[in-house]
PDB file of C-alpha atoms and ligand atoms in Angstrom:
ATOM      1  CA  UNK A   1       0.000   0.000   0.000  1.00 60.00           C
ATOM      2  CA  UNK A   2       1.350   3.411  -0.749  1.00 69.00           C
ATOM      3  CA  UNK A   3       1.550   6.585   1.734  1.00 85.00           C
ATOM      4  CA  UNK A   4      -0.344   9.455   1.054  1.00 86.00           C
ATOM      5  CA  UNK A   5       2.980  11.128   0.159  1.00 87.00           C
ATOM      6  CA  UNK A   6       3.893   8.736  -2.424  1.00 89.00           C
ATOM      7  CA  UNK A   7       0.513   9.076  -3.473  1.00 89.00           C
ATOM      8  CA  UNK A   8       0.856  13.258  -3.520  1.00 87.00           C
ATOM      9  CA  UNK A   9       4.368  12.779  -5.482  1.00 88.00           C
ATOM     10  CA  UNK A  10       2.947  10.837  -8.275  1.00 89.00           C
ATOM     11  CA  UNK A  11       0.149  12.811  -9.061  1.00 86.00           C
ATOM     12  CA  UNK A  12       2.584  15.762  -8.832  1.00 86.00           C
ATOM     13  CA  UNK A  13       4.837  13.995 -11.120  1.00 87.00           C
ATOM     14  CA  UNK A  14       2.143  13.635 -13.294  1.00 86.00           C
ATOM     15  CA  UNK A  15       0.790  17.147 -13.680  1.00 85.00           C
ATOM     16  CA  UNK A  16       4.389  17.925 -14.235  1.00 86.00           C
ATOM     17  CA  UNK A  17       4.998  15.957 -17.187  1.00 85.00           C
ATOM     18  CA  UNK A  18       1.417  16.547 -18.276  1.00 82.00           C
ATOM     19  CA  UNK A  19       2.310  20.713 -18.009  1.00 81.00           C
ATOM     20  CA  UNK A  20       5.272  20.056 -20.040  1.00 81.00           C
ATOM     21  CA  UNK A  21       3.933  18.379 -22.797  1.00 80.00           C
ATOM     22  CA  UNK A  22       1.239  21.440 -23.235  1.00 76.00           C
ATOM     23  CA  UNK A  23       3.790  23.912 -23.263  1.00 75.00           C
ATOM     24  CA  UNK A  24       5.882  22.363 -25.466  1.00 76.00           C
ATOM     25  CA  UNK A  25       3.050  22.035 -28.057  1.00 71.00           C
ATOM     26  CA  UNK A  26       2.294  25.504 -27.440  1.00 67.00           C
ATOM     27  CA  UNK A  27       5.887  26.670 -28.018  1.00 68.00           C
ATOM     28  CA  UNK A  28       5.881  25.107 -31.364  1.00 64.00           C
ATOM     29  CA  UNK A  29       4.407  27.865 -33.897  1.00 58.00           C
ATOM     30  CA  UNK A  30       3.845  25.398 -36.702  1.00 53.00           C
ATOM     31  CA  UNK A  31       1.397  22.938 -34.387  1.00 48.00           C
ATOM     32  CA  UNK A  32      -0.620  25.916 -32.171  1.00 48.00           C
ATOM     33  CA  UNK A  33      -3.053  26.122 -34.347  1.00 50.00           C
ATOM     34  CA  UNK A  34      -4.016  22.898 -34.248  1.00 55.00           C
ATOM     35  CA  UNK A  35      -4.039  22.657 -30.680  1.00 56.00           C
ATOM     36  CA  UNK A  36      -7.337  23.253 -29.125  1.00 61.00           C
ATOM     37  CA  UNK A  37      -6.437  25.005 -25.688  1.00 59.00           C
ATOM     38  CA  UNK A  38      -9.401  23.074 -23.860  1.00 61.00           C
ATOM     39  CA  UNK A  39      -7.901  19.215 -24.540  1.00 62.00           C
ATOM     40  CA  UNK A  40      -4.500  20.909 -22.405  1.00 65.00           C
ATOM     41  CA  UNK A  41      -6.965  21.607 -19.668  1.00 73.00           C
ATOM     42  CA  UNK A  42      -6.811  25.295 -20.085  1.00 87.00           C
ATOM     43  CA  UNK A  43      -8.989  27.762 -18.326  1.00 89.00           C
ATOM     44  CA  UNK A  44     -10.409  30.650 -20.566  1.00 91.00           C
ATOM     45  CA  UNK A  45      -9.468  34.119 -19.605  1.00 92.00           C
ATOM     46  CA  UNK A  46     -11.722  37.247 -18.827  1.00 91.00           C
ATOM     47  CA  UNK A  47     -10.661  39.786 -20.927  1.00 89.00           C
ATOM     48  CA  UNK A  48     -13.226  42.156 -19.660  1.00 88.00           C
ATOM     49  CA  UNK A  49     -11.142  41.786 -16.110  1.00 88.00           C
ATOM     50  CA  UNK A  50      -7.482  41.754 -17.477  1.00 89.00           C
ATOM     51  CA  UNK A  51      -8.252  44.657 -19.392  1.00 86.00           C
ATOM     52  CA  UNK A  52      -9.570  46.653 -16.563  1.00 85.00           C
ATOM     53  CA  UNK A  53      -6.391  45.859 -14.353  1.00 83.00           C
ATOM     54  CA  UNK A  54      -3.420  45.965 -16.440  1.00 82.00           C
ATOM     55  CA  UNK A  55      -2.495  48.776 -18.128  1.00 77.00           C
ATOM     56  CA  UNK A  56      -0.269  47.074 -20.062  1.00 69.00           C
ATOM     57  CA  UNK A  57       1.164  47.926 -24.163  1.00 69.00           C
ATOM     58  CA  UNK A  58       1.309  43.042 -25.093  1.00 75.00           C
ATOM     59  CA  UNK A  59      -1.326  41.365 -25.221  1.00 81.00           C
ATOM     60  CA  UNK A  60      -3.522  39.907 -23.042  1.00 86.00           C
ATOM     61  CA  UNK A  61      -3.819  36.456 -23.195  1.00 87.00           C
ATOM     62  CA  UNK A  62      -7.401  34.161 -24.395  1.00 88.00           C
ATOM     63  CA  UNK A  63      -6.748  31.631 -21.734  1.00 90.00           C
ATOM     64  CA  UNK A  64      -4.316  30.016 -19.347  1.00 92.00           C
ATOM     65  CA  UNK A  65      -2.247  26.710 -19.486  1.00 90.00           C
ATOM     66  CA  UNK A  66      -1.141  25.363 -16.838  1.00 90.00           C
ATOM     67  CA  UNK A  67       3.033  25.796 -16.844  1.00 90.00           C
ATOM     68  CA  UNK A  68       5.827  24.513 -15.207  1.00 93.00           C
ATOM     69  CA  UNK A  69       8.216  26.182 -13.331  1.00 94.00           C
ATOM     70  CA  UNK A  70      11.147  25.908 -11.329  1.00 94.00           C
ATOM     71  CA  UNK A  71      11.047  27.299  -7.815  1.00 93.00           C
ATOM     72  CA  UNK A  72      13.758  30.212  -7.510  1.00 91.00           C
ATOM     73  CA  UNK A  73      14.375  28.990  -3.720  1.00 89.00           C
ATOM     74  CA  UNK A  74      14.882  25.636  -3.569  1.00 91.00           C
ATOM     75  CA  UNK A  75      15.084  24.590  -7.669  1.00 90.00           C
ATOM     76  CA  UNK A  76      12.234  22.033  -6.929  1.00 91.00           C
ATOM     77  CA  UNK A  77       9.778  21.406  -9.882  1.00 92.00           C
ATOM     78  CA  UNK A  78       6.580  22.714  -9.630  1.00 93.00           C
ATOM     79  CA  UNK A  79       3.379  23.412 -11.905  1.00 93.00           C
ATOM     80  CA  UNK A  80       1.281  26.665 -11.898  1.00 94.00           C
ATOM     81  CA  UNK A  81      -2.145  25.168 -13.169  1.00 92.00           C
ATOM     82  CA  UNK A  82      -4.390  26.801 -15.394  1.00 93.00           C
ATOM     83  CA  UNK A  83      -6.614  27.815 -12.231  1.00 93.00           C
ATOM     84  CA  UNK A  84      -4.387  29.342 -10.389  1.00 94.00           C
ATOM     85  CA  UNK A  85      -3.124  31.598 -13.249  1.00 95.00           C
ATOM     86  CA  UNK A  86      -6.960  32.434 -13.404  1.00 94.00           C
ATOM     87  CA  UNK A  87      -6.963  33.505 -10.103  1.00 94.00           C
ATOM     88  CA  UNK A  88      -3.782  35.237  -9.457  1.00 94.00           C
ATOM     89  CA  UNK A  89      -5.020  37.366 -12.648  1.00 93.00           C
ATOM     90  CA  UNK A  90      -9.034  37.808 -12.041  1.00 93.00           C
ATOM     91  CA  UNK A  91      -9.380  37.762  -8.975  1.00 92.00           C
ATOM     92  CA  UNK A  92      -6.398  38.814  -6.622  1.00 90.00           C
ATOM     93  CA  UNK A  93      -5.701  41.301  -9.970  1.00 89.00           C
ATOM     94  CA  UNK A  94      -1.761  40.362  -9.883  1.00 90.00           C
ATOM     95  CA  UNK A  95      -0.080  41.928 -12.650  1.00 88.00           C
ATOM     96  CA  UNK A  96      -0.232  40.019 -16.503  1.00 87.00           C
ATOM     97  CA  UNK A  97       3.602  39.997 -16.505  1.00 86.00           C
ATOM     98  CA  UNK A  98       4.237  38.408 -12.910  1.00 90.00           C
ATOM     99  CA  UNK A  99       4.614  34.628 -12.990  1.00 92.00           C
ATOM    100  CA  UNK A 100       4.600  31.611 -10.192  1.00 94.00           C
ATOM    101  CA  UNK A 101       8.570  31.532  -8.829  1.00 93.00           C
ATOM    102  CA  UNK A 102       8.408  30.086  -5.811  1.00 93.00           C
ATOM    103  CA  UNK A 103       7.020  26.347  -4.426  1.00 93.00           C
ATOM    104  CA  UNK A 104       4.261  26.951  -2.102  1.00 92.00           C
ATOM    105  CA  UNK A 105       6.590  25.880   0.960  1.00 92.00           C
ATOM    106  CA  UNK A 106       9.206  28.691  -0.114  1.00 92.00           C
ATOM    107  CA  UNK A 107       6.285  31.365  -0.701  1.00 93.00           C
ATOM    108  CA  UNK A 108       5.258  30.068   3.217  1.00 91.00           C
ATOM    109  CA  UNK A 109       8.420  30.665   4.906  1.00 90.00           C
ATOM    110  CA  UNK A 110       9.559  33.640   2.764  1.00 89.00           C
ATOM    111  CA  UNK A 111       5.916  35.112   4.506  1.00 89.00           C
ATOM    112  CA  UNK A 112       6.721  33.980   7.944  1.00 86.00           C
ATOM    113  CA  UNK A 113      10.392  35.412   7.995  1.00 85.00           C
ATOM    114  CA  UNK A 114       8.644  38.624   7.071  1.00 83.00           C
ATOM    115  CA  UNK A 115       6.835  38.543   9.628  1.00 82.00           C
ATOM    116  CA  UNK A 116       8.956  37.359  12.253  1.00 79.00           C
ATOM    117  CA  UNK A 117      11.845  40.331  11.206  1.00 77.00           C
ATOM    118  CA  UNK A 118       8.855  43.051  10.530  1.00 75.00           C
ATOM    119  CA  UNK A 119       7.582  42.155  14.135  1.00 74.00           C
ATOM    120  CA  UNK A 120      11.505  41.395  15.770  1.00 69.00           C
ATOM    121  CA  UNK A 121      12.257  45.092  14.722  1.00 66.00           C
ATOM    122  CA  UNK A 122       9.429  46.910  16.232  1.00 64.00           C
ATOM    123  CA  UNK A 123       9.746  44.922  19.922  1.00 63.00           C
ATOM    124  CA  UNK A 124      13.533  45.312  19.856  1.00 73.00           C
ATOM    125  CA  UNK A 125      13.424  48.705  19.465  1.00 78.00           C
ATOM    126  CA  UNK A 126      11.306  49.178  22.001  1.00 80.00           C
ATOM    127  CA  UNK A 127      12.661  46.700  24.358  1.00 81.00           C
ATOM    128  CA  UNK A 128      15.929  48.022  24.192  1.00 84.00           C
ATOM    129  CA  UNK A 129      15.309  51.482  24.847  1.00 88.00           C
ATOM    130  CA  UNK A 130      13.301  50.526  27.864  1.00 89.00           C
ATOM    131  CA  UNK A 131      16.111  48.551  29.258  1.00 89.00           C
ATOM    132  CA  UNK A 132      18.203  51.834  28.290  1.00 91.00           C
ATOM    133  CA  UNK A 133      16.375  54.069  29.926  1.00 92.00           C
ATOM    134  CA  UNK A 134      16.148  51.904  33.414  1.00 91.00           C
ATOM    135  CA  UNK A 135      19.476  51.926  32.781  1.00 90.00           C
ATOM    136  CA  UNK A 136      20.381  56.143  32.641  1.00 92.00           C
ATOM    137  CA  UNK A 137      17.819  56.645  35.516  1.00 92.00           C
ATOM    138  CA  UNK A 138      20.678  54.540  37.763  1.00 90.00           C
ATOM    139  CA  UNK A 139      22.884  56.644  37.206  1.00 89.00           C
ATOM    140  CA  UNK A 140      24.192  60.446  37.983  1.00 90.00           C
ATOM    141  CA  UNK A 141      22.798  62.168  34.628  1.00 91.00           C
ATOM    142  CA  UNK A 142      25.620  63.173  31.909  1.00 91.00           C
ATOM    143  CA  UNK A 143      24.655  65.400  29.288  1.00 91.00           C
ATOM    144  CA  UNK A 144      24.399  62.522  27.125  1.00 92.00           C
ATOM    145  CA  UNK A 145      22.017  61.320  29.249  1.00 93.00           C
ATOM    146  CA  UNK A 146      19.470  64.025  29.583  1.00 94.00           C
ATOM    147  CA  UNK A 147      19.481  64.505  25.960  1.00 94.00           C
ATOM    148  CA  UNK A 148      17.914  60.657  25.682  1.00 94.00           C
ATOM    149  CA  UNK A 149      16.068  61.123  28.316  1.00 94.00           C
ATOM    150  CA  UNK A 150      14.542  64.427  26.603  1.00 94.00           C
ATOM    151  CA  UNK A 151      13.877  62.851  23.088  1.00 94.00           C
ATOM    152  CA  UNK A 152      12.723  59.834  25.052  1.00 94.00           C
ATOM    153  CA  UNK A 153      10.043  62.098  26.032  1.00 94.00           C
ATOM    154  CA  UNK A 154       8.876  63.017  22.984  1.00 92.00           C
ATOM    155  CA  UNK A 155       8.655  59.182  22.003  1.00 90.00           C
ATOM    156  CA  UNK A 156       5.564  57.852  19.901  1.00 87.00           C
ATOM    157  CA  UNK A 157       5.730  55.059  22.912  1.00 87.00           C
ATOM    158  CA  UNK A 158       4.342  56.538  25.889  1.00 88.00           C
ATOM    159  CA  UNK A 159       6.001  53.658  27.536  1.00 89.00           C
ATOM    160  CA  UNK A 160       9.138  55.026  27.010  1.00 91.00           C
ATOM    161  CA  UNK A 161       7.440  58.942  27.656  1.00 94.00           C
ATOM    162  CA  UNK A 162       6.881  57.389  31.330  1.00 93.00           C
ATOM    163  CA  UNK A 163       9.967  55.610  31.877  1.00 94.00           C
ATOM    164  CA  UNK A 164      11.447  59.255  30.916  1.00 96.00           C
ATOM    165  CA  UNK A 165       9.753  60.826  33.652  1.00 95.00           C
ATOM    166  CA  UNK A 166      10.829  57.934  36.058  1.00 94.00           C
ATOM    167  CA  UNK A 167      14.044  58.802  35.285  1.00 95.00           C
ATOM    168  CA  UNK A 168      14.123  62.275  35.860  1.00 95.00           C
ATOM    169  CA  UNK A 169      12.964  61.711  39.044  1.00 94.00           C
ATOM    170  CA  UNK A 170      15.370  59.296  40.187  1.00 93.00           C
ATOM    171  CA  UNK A 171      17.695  61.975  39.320  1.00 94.00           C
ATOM    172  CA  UNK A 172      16.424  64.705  40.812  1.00 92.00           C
ATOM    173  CA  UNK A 173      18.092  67.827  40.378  1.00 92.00           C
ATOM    174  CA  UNK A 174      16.295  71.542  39.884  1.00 93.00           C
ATOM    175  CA  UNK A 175      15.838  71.252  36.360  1.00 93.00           C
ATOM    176  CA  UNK A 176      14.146  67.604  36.970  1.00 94.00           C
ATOM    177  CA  UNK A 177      11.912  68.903  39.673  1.00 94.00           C
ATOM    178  CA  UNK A 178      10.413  71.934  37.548  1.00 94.00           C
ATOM    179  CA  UNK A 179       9.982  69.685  34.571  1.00 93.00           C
ATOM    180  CA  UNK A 180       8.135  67.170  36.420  1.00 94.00           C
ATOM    181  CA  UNK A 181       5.928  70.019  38.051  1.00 93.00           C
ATOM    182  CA  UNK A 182       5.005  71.129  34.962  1.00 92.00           C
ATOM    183  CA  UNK A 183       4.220  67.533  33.488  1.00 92.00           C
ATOM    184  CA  UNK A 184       2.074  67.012  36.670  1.00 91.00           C
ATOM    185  CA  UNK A 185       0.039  70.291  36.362  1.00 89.00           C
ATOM    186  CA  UNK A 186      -0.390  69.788  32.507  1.00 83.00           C
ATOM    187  CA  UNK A 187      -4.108  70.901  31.986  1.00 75.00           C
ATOM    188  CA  UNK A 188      -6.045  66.979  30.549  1.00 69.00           C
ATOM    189  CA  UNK A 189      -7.735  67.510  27.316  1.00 66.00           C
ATOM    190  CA  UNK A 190      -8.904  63.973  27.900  1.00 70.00           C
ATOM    191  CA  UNK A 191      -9.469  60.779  29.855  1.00 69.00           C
ATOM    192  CA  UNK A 192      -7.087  58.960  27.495  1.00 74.00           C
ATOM    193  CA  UNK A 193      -4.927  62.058  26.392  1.00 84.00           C
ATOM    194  CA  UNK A 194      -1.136  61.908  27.186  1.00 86.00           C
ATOM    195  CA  UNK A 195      -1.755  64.633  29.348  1.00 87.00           C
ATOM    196  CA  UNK A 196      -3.001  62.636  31.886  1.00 87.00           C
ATOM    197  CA  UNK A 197      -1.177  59.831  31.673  1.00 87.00           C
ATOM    198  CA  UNK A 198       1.838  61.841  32.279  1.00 90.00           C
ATOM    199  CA  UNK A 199       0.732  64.002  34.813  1.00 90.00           C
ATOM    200  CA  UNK A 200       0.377  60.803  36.714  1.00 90.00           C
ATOM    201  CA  UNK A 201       4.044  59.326  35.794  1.00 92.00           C
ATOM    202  CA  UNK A 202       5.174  62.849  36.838  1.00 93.00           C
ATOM    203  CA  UNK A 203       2.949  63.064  40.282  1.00 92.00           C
ATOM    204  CA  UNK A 204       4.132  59.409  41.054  1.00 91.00           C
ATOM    205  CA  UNK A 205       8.038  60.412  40.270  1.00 92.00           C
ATOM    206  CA  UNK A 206       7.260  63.690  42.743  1.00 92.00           C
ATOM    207  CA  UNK A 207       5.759  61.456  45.408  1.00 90.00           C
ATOM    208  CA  UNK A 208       9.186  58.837  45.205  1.00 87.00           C
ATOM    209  CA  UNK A 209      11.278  62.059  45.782  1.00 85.00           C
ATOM    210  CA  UNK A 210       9.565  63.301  48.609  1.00 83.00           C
ATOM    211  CA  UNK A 211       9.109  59.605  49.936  1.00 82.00           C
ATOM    212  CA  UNK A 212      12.856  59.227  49.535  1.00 78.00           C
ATOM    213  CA  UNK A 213      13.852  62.775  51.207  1.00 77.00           C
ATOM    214  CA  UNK A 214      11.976  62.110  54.106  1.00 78.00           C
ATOM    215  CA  UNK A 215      13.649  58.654  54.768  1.00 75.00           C
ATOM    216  CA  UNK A 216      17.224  60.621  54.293  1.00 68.00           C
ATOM    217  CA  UNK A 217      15.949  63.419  56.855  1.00 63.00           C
ATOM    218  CA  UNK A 218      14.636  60.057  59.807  1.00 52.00           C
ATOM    219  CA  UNK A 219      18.030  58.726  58.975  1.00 46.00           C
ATOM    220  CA  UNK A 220      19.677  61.909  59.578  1.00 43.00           C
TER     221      UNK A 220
HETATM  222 ZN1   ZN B 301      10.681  26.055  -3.177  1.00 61.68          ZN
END
């Protein structure tokens, strides 16, 4: 008894060869015009739809046959049926002059490595310059420092806005103090507004300050 991949392989095998043969017999000039296109299992095209979604100077073509192909990733031999042709041109409207290149496992993990570095970047970036900014607030502020702690306030991420304000009040010093004042008396357009969410960070930062002088003054 055969497995089901066996099975899959020789009815792969099969399209394959049968693919070739009808593009072979299409290739040949002399014998096209004896071939009729529907005994090589081709699909007729909708010229109506081609025409309104290609804006292209060739022509369009009457119908599709399935072809074979090689995939550009991993050189395995593959067939791009008549159907599919039909629908990657009528009805996902991909472009008359783009072709199958890739196996469908290769168009799969070229998708998910996408992905995966599209989505890497964005929670790097943010990850690190959290840990960053935990990182400045431990420290006695250089210039350096308040200059990335001052874009880092301007940040899209209000994550980072409020790990900003933490830091400034770990540190502490005049400037700190009157910024975070003014953070914590910033008028709230809004329940949601960054106003408010701020003015919170900043009240919270004052509160650690004060908590932290008065345990310096019992110690004292
Ligand atoms: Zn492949």
């Amino acid at each position: 008894m055969k497995s089901n991949k066996q099975r899959r392989a020789k009815i792969k095998a099969h399209r394959r060869a049968r693919a070739a043969r009808a593009d072979a017999r299409l290739r040949a000039p002399d014998r096209q015009r004896h071939v009729c296109p529907h005994l090589l299992g081709a699909e007729p095209a909708d010229l109506d739809v081609l025409g309104r979604y290609n804006n292209t100077w060739g022509p369009l073509p009457g119908f599709y046959v399935t072809r074979p192909f090689t995939c550009r990733d991993c050189g395995s031999e593959e067939v791009w049926t008549a159907k599919q042709q039909k629908w990657w041109y009528e009805v996902v409207h991909g472009s008359i002059e783009s072709n199958a290149v890739r196996c469908l496992a290769c168009r799969r993990a070229r998708r998910a490595s996408h992905a995966a570095s599209r989505q890497g970047e964005g929670a790097n970036r943010l990850g690190d310059a959290s840990a960053r900014l935990r990182v400045l607030a431990c420290a006695a502020p250089t210039a350096d420092a308040r200059a990335e702690v001052a874009a880092a306030l301007e940040s899209k991420w209000w994550s980072l806005r409020t790990l900003a304000i933490a830091a400034l009040g770990r540190w502490g010093a005049d400037e700190d103090i009157a910024r975070l004042r003014a953070l914590a008396d910033a008028r709230c357009s809004s329940w949601r507004s960054w106003e408010r969410v701020g003015a919170h960070a900043a009240a919270r930062a004052l509160a650690g300050r004060l908590r932290s002088a008065a345990d310096e003054g019992g110690a004292k």
